[in-house]
PDB file of C-alpha atoms in Angstrom:
ATOM      1  CA  MET A   1     123.315 103.488 103.135  1.00  0.00           C
ATOM      2  CA  LEU A   2     123.613  99.481 102.764  1.00  0.00           C
ATOM      3  CA  SER A   3     126.888  98.069 101.783  1.00  0.00           C
ATOM      4  CA  GLY A   4     127.882  96.122  98.235  1.00  0.00           C
ATOM      5  CA  TYR A   5     127.925  92.952  99.987  1.00  0.00           C
ATOM      6  CA  ASP A   6     124.246  93.609 101.761  1.00  0.00           C
ATOM      7  CA  ARG A   7     123.163  95.696  98.862  1.00  0.00           C
ATOM      8  CA  VAL A   8     123.636  92.119  96.756  1.00  0.00           C
ATOM      9  CA  LEU A   9     121.553  90.024  99.380  1.00  0.00           C
ATOM     10  CA  GLU A  10     118.788  92.489  99.247  1.00  0.00           C
ATOM     11  CA  ILE A  11     119.039  91.902  95.590  1.00  0.00           C
ATOM     12  CA  PHE A  12     118.234  88.100  96.133  1.00  0.00           C
ATOM     13  CA  PHE A  13     115.740  88.112  98.831  1.00  0.00           C
ATOM     14  CA  PHE A  14     113.058  89.882  96.662  1.00  0.00           C
ATOM     15  CA  LEU A  15     114.681  88.538  92.771  1.00  0.00           C
ATOM     16  CA  ARG A  16     113.895  85.328  94.582  1.00  0.00           C
ATOM     17  CA  TYR A  17     110.378  85.416  96.704  1.00  0.00           C
ATOM     18  CA  PHE A  18     108.785  88.935  94.633  1.00  0.00           C
ATOM     19  CA  GLU A  19     109.997  88.831  90.911  1.00  0.00           C
ATOM     20  CA  ASN A  20     112.240  91.804  91.033  1.00  0.00           C
ATOM     21  CA  LYS A  21     109.228  94.275  91.723  1.00  0.00           C
ATOM     22  CA  VAL A  22     110.519  97.467  93.951  1.00  0.00           C
ATOM     23  CA  VAL A  23     107.963 100.126  93.838  1.00  0.00           C
ATOM     24  CA  THR A  24     109.861 102.400  96.014  1.00  0.00           C
ATOM     25  CA  LEU A  25     112.855 102.608  99.121  1.00  0.00           C
ATOM     26  CA  GLY A  26     113.246 104.317 102.381  1.00  0.00           C
ATOM     27  CA  ASP A  27     115.704 104.494 104.816  1.00  0.00           C
ATOM     28  CA  ASN A  28     114.487 104.348 108.330  1.00  0.00           C
ATOM     29  CA  ASN A  29     117.985 104.542 109.821  1.00  0.00           C
ATOM     30  CA  PRO A  30     121.120 104.985 107.302  1.00  0.00           C
ATOM     31  CA  PHE A  31     123.422 103.169 110.256  1.00  0.00           C
ATOM     32  CA  GLN A  32     122.098 100.048 110.819  1.00  0.00           C
ATOM     33  CA  LYS A  33     118.154 100.307 108.815  1.00  0.00           C
ATOM     34  CA  GLU A  34     116.893 100.318 105.328  1.00  0.00           C
ATOM     35  CA  SER A  35     113.721  99.732 104.450  1.00  0.00           C
ATOM     36  CA  LEU A  36     112.117  98.644 100.250  1.00  0.00           C
ATOM     37  CA  LYS A  37     108.036  98.851  99.077  1.00  0.00           C
ATOM     38  CA  LEU A  38     107.578  95.242  96.952  1.00  0.00           C
ATOM     39  CA  ARG A  39     104.603  94.218  94.944  1.00  0.00           C
ATOM     40  CA  PRO A  40     104.835  90.736  95.588  1.00  0.00           C
ATOM     41  CA  ILE A  41     103.890  87.838  92.655  1.00  0.00           C
ATOM     42  CA  ALA A  42     100.571  87.833  94.983  1.00  0.00           C
ATOM     43  CA  ASP A  43      99.450  91.766  93.915  1.00  0.00           C
ATOM     44  CA  ASN A  44      99.541  93.191  97.246  1.00  0.00           C
ATOM     45  CA  ASP A  45     102.498  95.311  98.710  1.00  0.00           C
ATOM     46  CA  ALA A  46     104.803  94.186 101.037  1.00  0.00           C
ATOM     47  CA  VAL A  47     107.185  96.060 103.764  1.00  0.00           C
ATOM     48  CA  VAL A  48     110.669  94.616 103.351  1.00  0.00           C
ATOM     49  CA  VAL A  49     112.698  96.123 106.944  1.00  0.00           C
ATOM     50  CA  LEU A  50     116.935  94.880 106.557  1.00  0.00           C
ATOM     51  CA  GLU A  51     118.426  95.513 109.665  1.00  0.00           C
ATOM     52  CA  LYS A  52     122.176  94.880 110.599  1.00  0.00           C
ATOM     53  CA  THR A  53     122.015  92.314 113.129  1.00  0.00           C
ATOM     54  CA  PRO A  54     123.895  93.191 116.792  1.00  0.00           C
ATOM     55  CA  ILE A  55     127.638  91.834 117.112  1.00  0.00           C
ATOM     56  CA  ARG A  56     127.344  89.538 119.861  1.00  0.00           C
ATOM     57  CA  GLU A  57     130.791  89.761 122.038  1.00  0.00           C
ATOM     58  CA  ASP A  58     131.307  86.097 122.386  1.00  0.00           C
ATOM     59  CA  PHE A  59     132.107  86.162 118.442  1.00  0.00           C
ATOM     60  CA  LEU A  60     134.269  88.688 118.191  1.00  0.00           C
ATOM     61  CA  ALA A  61     137.247  86.366 118.600  1.00  0.00           C
ATOM     62  CA  GLU A  62     135.656  84.237 115.434  1.00  0.00           C
ATOM     63  CA  LEU A  63     135.386  87.367 113.647  1.00  0.00           C
ATOM     64  CA  PHE A  64     138.643  88.660 113.327  1.00  0.00           C
ATOM     65  CA  ARG A  65     140.286  84.900 112.335  1.00  0.00           C
ATOM     66  CA  GLY A  66     137.910  84.888 109.953  1.00  0.00           C
ATOM     67  CA  SER A  67     137.439  88.163 108.549  1.00  0.00           C
ATOM     68  CA  LYS A  68     139.298  90.375 105.607  1.00  0.00           C
ATOM     69  CA  LEU A  69     140.213  94.022 105.676  1.00  0.00           C
ATOM     70  CA  ARG A  70     141.154  96.288 103.147  1.00  0.00           C
ATOM     71  CA  LEU A  71     142.572  99.673 104.400  1.00  0.00           C
ATOM     72  CA  GLU A  72     140.828 102.818 102.885  1.00  0.00           C
ATOM     73  CA  MET A  73     142.808 105.039 104.433  1.00  0.00           C
ATOM     74  CA  LYS A  74     145.675 105.666 107.143  1.00  0.00           C
ATOM     75  CA  ASN A  75     146.665 109.272 109.419  1.00  0.00           C
ATOM     76  CA  ASP A  76     149.317 108.696 112.134  1.00  0.00           C
ATOM     77  CA  ILE A  77     147.868 106.470 114.617  1.00  0.00           C
ATOM     78  CA  TYR A  78     143.892 106.370 113.482  1.00  0.00           C
ATOM     79  CA  SER A  79     143.106 103.939 110.264  1.00  0.00           C
ATOM     80  CA  SER A  80     140.186 102.607 108.725  1.00  0.00           C
ATOM     81  CA  TYR A  81     139.179  99.228 107.307  1.00  0.00           C
ATOM     82  CA  ARG A  82     136.604  97.600 105.097  1.00  0.00           C
ATOM     83  CA  LEU A  83     136.160  94.522 107.028  1.00  0.00           C
ATOM     84  CA  GLN A  84     134.450  91.920 105.209  1.00  0.00           C
ATOM     85  CA  ALA A  85     133.168  89.087 107.988  1.00  0.00           C
ATOM     86  CA  PRO A  86     132.139  86.012 107.806  1.00  0.00           C
ATOM     87  CA  PRO A  87     128.466  85.214 105.982  1.00  0.00           C
ATOM     88  CA  HIS A  88     127.364  83.558 109.063  1.00  0.00           C
ATOM     89  CA  LEU A  89     128.639  87.094 111.007  1.00  0.00           C
ATOM     90  CA  ASN A  90     127.292  88.551 109.185  1.00  0.00           C
ATOM     91  CA  GLU A  91     123.807  88.148 109.262  1.00  0.00           C
ATOM     92  CA  ILE A  92     120.765  90.985 107.931  1.00  0.00           C
ATOM     93  CA  LYS A  93     117.671  90.026 110.328  1.00  0.00           C
ATOM     94  CA  THR A  94     114.175  90.870 107.673  1.00  0.00           C
ATOM     95  CA  THR A  95     111.465  91.702 108.584  1.00  0.00           C
ATOM     96  CA  VAL A  96     107.928  91.527 106.512  1.00  0.00           C
ATOM     97  CA  VAL A  97     104.589  92.756 106.576  1.00  0.00           C
ATOM     98  CA  CYS A  98     102.466  92.006 103.617  1.00  0.00           C
ATOM     99  CA  PRO A  99     100.118  92.143 102.602  1.00  0.00           C
ATOM    100  CA  ALA A 100     101.093  95.851 103.852  1.00  0.00           C
ATOM    101  CA  THR A 101      98.487  98.688 104.073  1.00  0.00           C
ATOM    102  CA  GLU A 102      99.238 102.019 103.418  1.00  0.00           C
ATOM    103  CA  LYS A 103      99.533 102.876 106.660  1.00  0.00           C
ATOM    104  CA  HIS A 104     101.975 100.395 106.721  1.00  0.00           C
ATOM    105  CA  VAL A 105     104.891 101.800 104.033  1.00  0.00           C
ATOM    106  CA  LYS A 106     103.955 104.742 105.510  1.00  0.00           C
ATOM    107  CA  LYS A 107     105.476 103.903 108.691  1.00  0.00           C
ATOM    108  CA  TYR A 108     109.282 102.958 107.109  1.00  0.00           C
ATOM    109  CA  GLN A 109     109.207 105.861 104.582  1.00  0.00           C
ATOM    110  CA  ARG A 110     111.333 108.517 105.817  1.00  0.00           C
ATOM    111  CA  GLN A 111     109.421 111.885 106.580  1.00  0.00           C
ATOM    112  CA  GLU A 112     110.131 114.979 108.651  1.00  0.00           C
ATOM    113  CA  SER A 113     108.576 115.349 111.992  1.00  0.00           C
ATOM    114  CA  PHE A 114     106.974 118.045 113.930  1.00  0.00           C
ATOM    115  CA  LEU A 115     105.448 117.973 117.803  1.00  0.00           C
ATOM    116  CA  VAL A 116     101.953 117.775 118.576  1.00  0.00           C
ATOM    117  CA  GLU A 117     101.043 119.538 121.805  1.00  0.00           C
ATOM    118  CA  GLU A 118      97.282 117.250 121.773  1.00  0.00           C
ATOM    119  CA  THR A 119      94.906 119.399 125.589  1.00  0.00           C
ATOM    120  CA  GLY A 120      92.827 117.115 126.573  1.00  0.00           C
ATOM    121  CA  GLU A 121      90.314 119.156 124.479  1.00  0.00           C
ATOM    122  CA  ASP A 122      91.935 117.538 121.333  1.00  0.00           C
ATOM    123  CA  TYR A 123      92.103 114.371 122.111  1.00  0.00           C
ATOM    124  CA  ARG A 124      88.609 113.981 122.680  1.00  0.00           C
ATOM    125  CA  SER A 125      86.923 115.947 119.954  1.00  0.00           C
ATOM    126  CA  ILE A 126      90.504 115.878 117.062  1.00  0.00           C
ATOM    127  CA  THR A 127      92.348 112.230 117.958  1.00  0.00           C
ATOM    128  CA  LEU A 128      89.404 110.065 119.602  1.00  0.00           C
ATOM    129  CA  PRO A 129      87.176 110.474 116.268  1.00  0.00           C
ATOM    130  CA  TYR A 130      90.661 109.993 113.675  1.00  0.00           C
ATOM    131  CA  ILE A 131      91.582 107.508 116.050  1.00  0.00           C
ATOM    132  CA  GLN A 132      87.869 105.658 115.774  1.00  0.00           C
ATOM    133  CA  GLU A 133      87.625 106.078 112.130  1.00  0.00           C
ATOM    134  CA  GLN A 134      91.435 104.842 111.438  1.00  0.00           C
ATOM    135  CA  SER A 135      89.442 101.094 111.984  1.00  0.00           C
ATOM    136  CA  LEU A 136      92.649  99.623 112.064  1.00  0.00           C
ATOM    137  CA  SER A 137      92.798  95.466 113.402  1.00  0.00           C
ATOM    138  CA  LEU A 138      94.206  94.408 116.169  1.00  0.00           C
ATOM    139  CA  GLN A 139      93.677  90.494 115.328  1.00  0.00           C
ATOM    140  CA  TRP A 140      96.777  90.371 115.821  1.00  0.00           C
ATOM    141  CA  VAL A 141      96.596  91.064 118.902  1.00  0.00           C
ATOM    142  CA  TYR A 142      94.376  88.920 119.846  1.00  0.00           C
ATOM    143  CA  ASN A 143      95.441  86.184 118.566  1.00  0.00           C
ATOM    144  CA  ILE A 144      99.018  86.774 120.992  1.00  0.00           C
ATOM    145  CA  LEU A 145      95.927  86.888 123.690  1.00  0.00           C
ATOM    146  CA  GLU A 146      94.216  83.579 122.747  1.00  0.00           C
ATOM    147  CA  LYS A 147      97.480  81.708 121.737  1.00  0.00           C
ATOM    148  CA  LYS A 148      96.746  81.151 117.946  1.00  0.00           C
ATOM    149  CA  ALA A 149      99.855  82.734 116.939  1.00  0.00           C
ATOM    150  CA  GLU A 150     103.237  83.567 118.047  1.00  0.00           C
ATOM    151  CA  ALA A 151     102.820  80.650 121.254  1.00  0.00           C
ATOM    152  CA  ASP A 152     106.403  79.237 121.994  1.00  0.00           C
ATOM    153  CA  ARG A 153     107.570  82.957 122.359  1.00  0.00           C
ATOM    154  CA  ILE A 154     106.158  83.880 125.263  1.00  0.00           C
ATOM    155  CA  VAL A 155     107.387  84.652 128.228  1.00  0.00           C
ATOM    156  CA  TYR A 156     105.280  85.348 130.907  1.00  0.00           C
ATOM    157  CA  ASP A 157     100.603  84.910 130.465  1.00  0.00           C
ATOM    158  CA  ASP A 158      98.767  86.436 133.596  1.00  0.00           C
ATOM    159  CA  PRO A 159      95.411  84.933 132.500  1.00  0.00           C
ATOM    160  CA  ASP A 160      93.972  87.174 135.148  1.00  0.00           C
ATOM    161  CA  PRO A 161      90.650  89.344 132.906  1.00  0.00           C
ATOM    162  CA  GLU A 162      91.812  92.464 134.630  1.00  0.00           C
ATOM    163  CA  VAL A 163      94.875  92.812 135.305  1.00  0.00           C
ATOM    164  CA  GLY A 164      96.627  89.252 133.399  1.00  0.00           C
ATOM    165  CA  PHE A 165      98.787  90.856 130.506  1.00  0.00           C
ATOM    166  CA  VAL A 166     101.282  88.748 128.418  1.00  0.00           C
ATOM    167  CA  LEU A 167     105.245  89.543 127.256  1.00  0.00           C
ATOM    168  CA  LEU A 168     107.270  88.179 124.905  1.00  0.00           C
ATOM    169  CA  PRO A 169     109.655  89.548 122.783  1.00  0.00           C
ATOM    170  CA  ASP A 170     109.817  92.585 119.936  1.00  0.00           C
ATOM    171  CA  LEU A 171     110.386  91.305 116.808  1.00  0.00           C
ATOM    172  CA  LYS A 172     112.774  94.342 116.790  1.00  0.00           C
ATOM    173  CA  TRP A 173     114.932  91.371 119.315  1.00  0.00           C
ATOM    174  CA  ASP A 174     116.429  89.154 117.855  1.00  0.00           C
ATOM    175  CA  GLN A 175     117.223  87.662 120.995  1.00  0.00           C
ATOM    176  CA  LYS A 176     120.472  86.626 120.434  1.00  0.00           C
ATOM    177  CA  GLN A 177     122.232  88.653 123.064  1.00  0.00           C
ATOM    178  CA  VAL A 178     120.382  91.885 126.210  1.00  0.00           C
ATOM    179  CA  ASP A 179     122.511  94.063 125.162  1.00  0.00           C
ATOM    180  CA  ASP A 180     119.867  94.777 122.977  1.00  0.00           C
ATOM    181  CA  LEU A 181     116.675  93.053 125.293  1.00  0.00           C
ATOM    182  CA  TYR A 182     113.118  94.577 123.450  1.00  0.00           C
ATOM    183  CA  LEU A 183     110.043  92.501 124.894  1.00  0.00           C
ATOM    184  CA  ILE A 184     106.441  93.912 124.270  1.00  0.00           C
ATOM    185  CA  ALA A 185     104.655  93.620 127.561  1.00  0.00           C
ATOM    186  CA  ILE A 186     100.474  93.565 125.957  1.00  0.00           C
ATOM    187  CA  ALA A 187      96.961  93.795 128.594  1.00  0.00           C
ATOM    188  CA  ARG A 188      94.178  91.844 128.310  1.00  0.00           C
ATOM    189  CA  GLN A 189      91.684  93.906 129.028  1.00  0.00           C
ATOM    190  CA  LYS A 190      90.816  95.177 125.366  1.00  0.00           C
ATOM    191  CA  ASP A 191      89.631  98.728 126.733  1.00  0.00           C
ATOM    192  CA  ILE A 192      92.461 100.747 127.305  1.00  0.00           C
ATOM    193  CA  LYS A 193      93.544 102.569 123.869  1.00  0.00           C
ATOM    194  CA  SER A 194      96.001 104.497 125.213  1.00  0.00           C
ATOM    195  CA  LEU A 195      97.752 107.258 128.112  1.00  0.00           C
ATOM    196  CA  ARG A 196      94.663 108.473 127.867  1.00  0.00           C
ATOM    197  CA  ASP A 197      91.506 105.744 128.790  1.00  0.00           C
ATOM    198  CA  LEU A 198      94.267 105.037 132.050  1.00  0.00           C
ATOM    199  CA  SER A 199      92.606 105.706 135.461  1.00  0.00           C
ATOM    200  CA  SER A 200      93.282 105.262 138.661  1.00  0.00           C
ATOM    201  CA  GLU A 201      90.913 102.678 138.586  1.00  0.00           C
ATOM    202  CA  HIS A 202      93.956 100.774 136.445  1.00  0.00           C
ATOM    203  CA  LEU A 203      96.465 101.025 138.406  1.00  0.00           C
ATOM    204  CA  PRO A 204      96.525  97.423 139.781  1.00  0.00           C
ATOM    205  CA  LEU A 205      96.717  96.940 136.074  1.00  0.00           C
ATOM    206  CA  LEU A 206     100.117  98.701 135.849  1.00  0.00           C
ATOM    207  CA  GLN A 207     101.427  97.628 138.983  1.00  0.00           C
ATOM    208  CA  ASN A 208     100.947  94.251 138.085  1.00  0.00           C
ATOM    209  CA  ILE A 209     102.310  93.836 134.368  1.00  0.00           C
ATOM    210  CA  PHE A 210     105.624  96.650 136.164  1.00  0.00           C
ATOM    211  CA  GLN A 211     106.270  94.773 138.603  1.00  0.00           C
ATOM    212  CA  ARG A 212     105.584  91.148 137.310  1.00  0.00           C
ATOM    213  CA  GLY A 213     107.621  92.051 133.708  1.00  0.00           C
ATOM    214  CA  LYS A 214     110.709  92.672 135.305  1.00  0.00           C
ATOM    215  CA  GLU A 215     110.076  89.525 138.394  1.00  0.00           C
ATOM    216  CA  ALA A 216     109.781  87.177 134.140  1.00  0.00           C
ATOM    217  CA  ILE A 217     113.264  89.372 132.775  1.00  0.00           C
ATOM    218  CA  LEU A 218     114.651  88.391 135.665  1.00  0.00           C
ATOM    219  CA  GLN A 219     113.845  85.004 135.286  1.00  0.00           C
ATOM    220  CA  ARG A 220     114.295  84.352 131.981  1.00  0.00           C
ATOM    221  CA  TYR A 221     117.292  86.668 131.262  1.00  0.00           C
ATOM    222  CA  ASP A 222     119.306  87.326 134.654  1.00  0.00           C
ATOM    223  CA  LEU A 223     118.059  90.868 133.931  1.00  0.00           C
ATOM    224  CA  PRO A 224     117.533  92.925 137.270  1.00  0.00           C
ATOM    225  CA  ALA A 225     115.033  96.166 136.946  1.00  0.00           C
ATOM    226  CA  SER A 226     117.523  98.554 137.621  1.00  0.00           C
ATOM    227  CA  LYS A 227     118.955  97.402 133.687  1.00  0.00           C
ATOM    228  CA  LEU A 228     115.424  98.058 132.431  1.00  0.00           C
ATOM    229  CA  ARG A 229     113.535 100.487 130.459  1.00  0.00           C
ATOM    230  CA  VAL A 230     110.092 100.336 131.169  1.00  0.00           C
ATOM    231  CA  TYR A 231     107.463 102.748 129.260  1.00  0.00           C
ATOM    232  CA  LEU A 232     104.409 103.975 127.132  1.00  0.00           C
ATOM    233  CA  HIS A 233     104.676 105.645 123.862  1.00  0.00           C
ATOM    234  CA  TYR A 234     102.301 108.307 122.852  1.00  0.00           C
ATOM    235  CA  GLN A 235     100.602 108.280 120.056  1.00  0.00           C
ATOM    236  CA  PRO A 236     101.405 104.957 120.293  1.00  0.00           C
ATOM    237  CA  SER A 237     101.372 102.614 117.034  1.00  0.00           C
ATOM    238  CA  TYR A 238      98.688 100.623 118.130  1.00  0.00           C
ATOM    239  CA  TYR A 239      96.254 101.177 120.343  1.00  0.00           C
ATOM    240  CA  HIS A 240      96.031  98.032 122.544  1.00  0.00           C
ATOM    241  CA  LEU A 241      97.197  99.687 125.899  1.00  0.00           C
ATOM    242  CA  HIS A 242     100.958  97.418 126.085  1.00  0.00           C
ATOM    243  CA  VAL A 243     104.120  98.129 127.373  1.00  0.00           C
ATOM    244  CA  HIS A 244     107.720  98.779 126.472  1.00  0.00           C
ATOM    245  CA  PHE A 245     110.949  96.507 127.803  1.00  0.00           C
ATOM    246  CA  THR A 246     114.233  97.762 126.580  1.00  0.00           C
ATOM    247  CA  LYS A 247     117.981  96.888 128.412  1.00  0.00           C
ATOM    248  CA  LEU A 248     119.047 100.395 129.307  1.00  0.00           C
ATOM    249  CA  GLY A 249     121.286 101.394 127.345  1.00  0.00           C
ATOM    250  CA  TYR A 250     120.599 100.289 124.127  1.00  0.00           C
ATOM    251  CA  ASP A 251     118.612 103.016 122.008  1.00  0.00           C
ATOM    252  CA  ALA A 252     115.740 100.782 121.234  1.00  0.00           C
ATOM    253  CA  PRO A 253     113.540 102.983 118.377  1.00  0.00           C
ATOM    254  CA  GLY A 254     110.729 105.231 120.293  1.00  0.00           C
ATOM    255  CA  CYS A 255     112.468 105.736 123.852  1.00  0.00           C
ATOM    256  CA  GLY A 256     112.622 109.207 123.136  1.00  0.00           C
ATOM    257  CA  VAL A 257     111.504 111.746 125.527  1.00  0.00           C
ATOM    258  CA  GLU A 258     109.529 113.351 122.578  1.00  0.00           C
ATOM    259  CA  ARG A 259     106.847 110.069 122.718  1.00  0.00           C
ATOM    260  CA  ALA A 260     108.148 107.973 125.381  1.00  0.00           C
ATOM    261  CA  HIS A 261     106.533 107.336 129.308  1.00  0.00           C
ATOM    262  CA  LEU A 262     108.465 105.998 132.130  1.00  0.00           C
ATOM    263  CA  LEU A 263     105.208 103.374 133.480  1.00  0.00           C
ATOM    264  CA  SER A 264     107.019 103.949 136.940  1.00  0.00           C
ATOM    265  CA  ASP A 265     105.778 108.007 135.697  1.00  0.00           C
ATOM    266  CA  VAL A 266     102.815 106.915 134.964  1.00  0.00           C
ATOM    267  CA  ILE A 267     102.233 105.342 138.536  1.00  0.00           C
ATOM    268  CA  GLN A 268     102.761 108.074 140.389  1.00  0.00           C
ATOM    269  CA  ASN A 269     100.624 110.668 138.021  1.00  0.00           C
ATOM    270  CA  LEU A 270      97.198 108.555 138.538  1.00  0.00           C
ATOM    271  CA  GLN A 271      98.033 108.164 142.369  1.00  0.00           C
ATOM    272  CA  ALA A 272      98.457 111.433 142.061  1.00  0.00           C
ATOM    273  CA  ASP A 273      95.846 112.815 140.238  1.00  0.00           C
ATOM    274  CA  PRO A 274      93.065 110.052 139.059  1.00  0.00           C
ATOM    275  CA  GLN A 275      92.530 111.540 135.768  1.00  0.00           C
ATOM    276  CA  PHE A 276      95.990 112.050 134.848  1.00  0.00           C
ATOM    277  CA  TYR A 277      96.379 111.824 131.669  1.00  0.00           C
ATOM    278  CA  LYS A 278      92.816 112.781 130.680  1.00  0.00           C
ATOM    279  CA  THR A 279      93.345 116.298 131.373  1.00  0.00           C
ATOM    280  CA  ARG A 280      97.036 116.372 130.917  1.00  0.00           C
ATOM    281  CA  THR A 281      98.421 118.211 128.192  1.00  0.00           C
ATOM    282  CA  LEU A 282     100.907 115.416 126.190  1.00  0.00           C
ATOM    283  CA  SER A 283     103.155 116.557 123.639  1.00  0.00           C
ATOM    284  CA  PHE A 284     104.201 113.670 120.898  1.00  0.00           C
ATOM    285  CA  PRO A 285     105.475 113.536 117.168  1.00  0.00           C
ATOM    286  CA  LEU A 286     104.011 113.101 114.338  1.00  0.00           C
ATOM    287  CA  ARG A 287     105.355 112.861 111.273  1.00  0.00           C
ATOM    288  CA  ALA A 288     104.087 115.064 107.764  1.00  0.00           C
ATOM    289  CA  ASP A 289     102.386 112.134 105.864  1.00  0.00           C
ATOM    290  CA  ASP A 290     100.961 111.391 109.145  1.00  0.00           C
ATOM    291  CA  GLY A 291      96.586 112.135 108.698  1.00  0.00           C
ATOM    292  CA  LEU A 292      96.715 112.862 112.163  1.00  0.00           C
ATOM    293  CA  LEU A 293      98.324 115.581 111.973  1.00  0.00           C
ATOM    294  CA  GLY A 294      97.144 117.238 108.617  1.00  0.00           C
ATOM    295  CA  ARG A 295      93.687 117.341 111.456  1.00  0.00           C
ATOM    296  CA  PHE A 296      95.591 119.402 114.036  1.00  0.00           C
ATOM    297  CA  LYS A 297      96.495 121.946 110.814  1.00  0.00           C
ATOM    298  CA  GLU A 298      92.755 121.933 110.080  1.00  0.00           C
ATOM    299  CA  ALA A 299      92.023 122.516 113.565  1.00  0.00           C
ATOM    300  CA  GLY A 300      93.987 125.215 113.420  1.00  0.00           C
ATOM    301  CA  ARG A 301      96.138 123.408 116.694  1.00  0.00           C
ATOM    302  CA  LEU A 302      99.204 123.535 114.143  1.00  0.00           C
TER     303      LEU A 302
END
């Protein structure tokens, strides 16, 4: 739950910008993040994600000097305090999605999850038709590739239409420290939706992303490849091939074994079997309100 101080900031935010029109409040991670759905002035739904920023090591001395401590419990060698940090050290990263579709809203609401086992045939008969029916816009992805948006955030850009990609920080990373480093490599090829579309012909693209991405991160952030986790999601949050680069040790969203596939493993699997991801049974979690889960239930696959 958010602390009283954070709740004041939350209320201030939507009073100022959204006329106090809260529709629902969902909790993604009770330890660090909370999401709320608002109906702004223009009657478009919006999702606002409030997330506590990581504590920076270089601010620790200032944090202890300028904070107020209130004792909550003491027992022998153990004690618990409530620390109120100076405002400039108590930032809340705020992400706004507006206008937000129903899918956006559901994404940030807490839901029970189920593990689905999808065969190659399941993908062709259940998942792919469902994806095609959704017609989700990828314009924001194309804007990045064409440098119509976020051009100043690009860390590396390979313009080659076949093996090229754009590397930039994920919005979940505030870029203030490398402990929670999170970048996304977006492929320039527009006809690769997910792992299921990959074959041996895409090995040059995957190898280029893997190698050039690591080199760019080393050059920009002085972080070697041995400290990186490089992976793809299945199912992905959007159906245009992209690769996640996160710092090893950072518990990034979606880095669990039920969803993340190491890029090095993907490359080796395709080298051993060019059609590996077109035939392999893949497991992934789906939330209770996900329409794709309903399709698997209707087909008797869950």
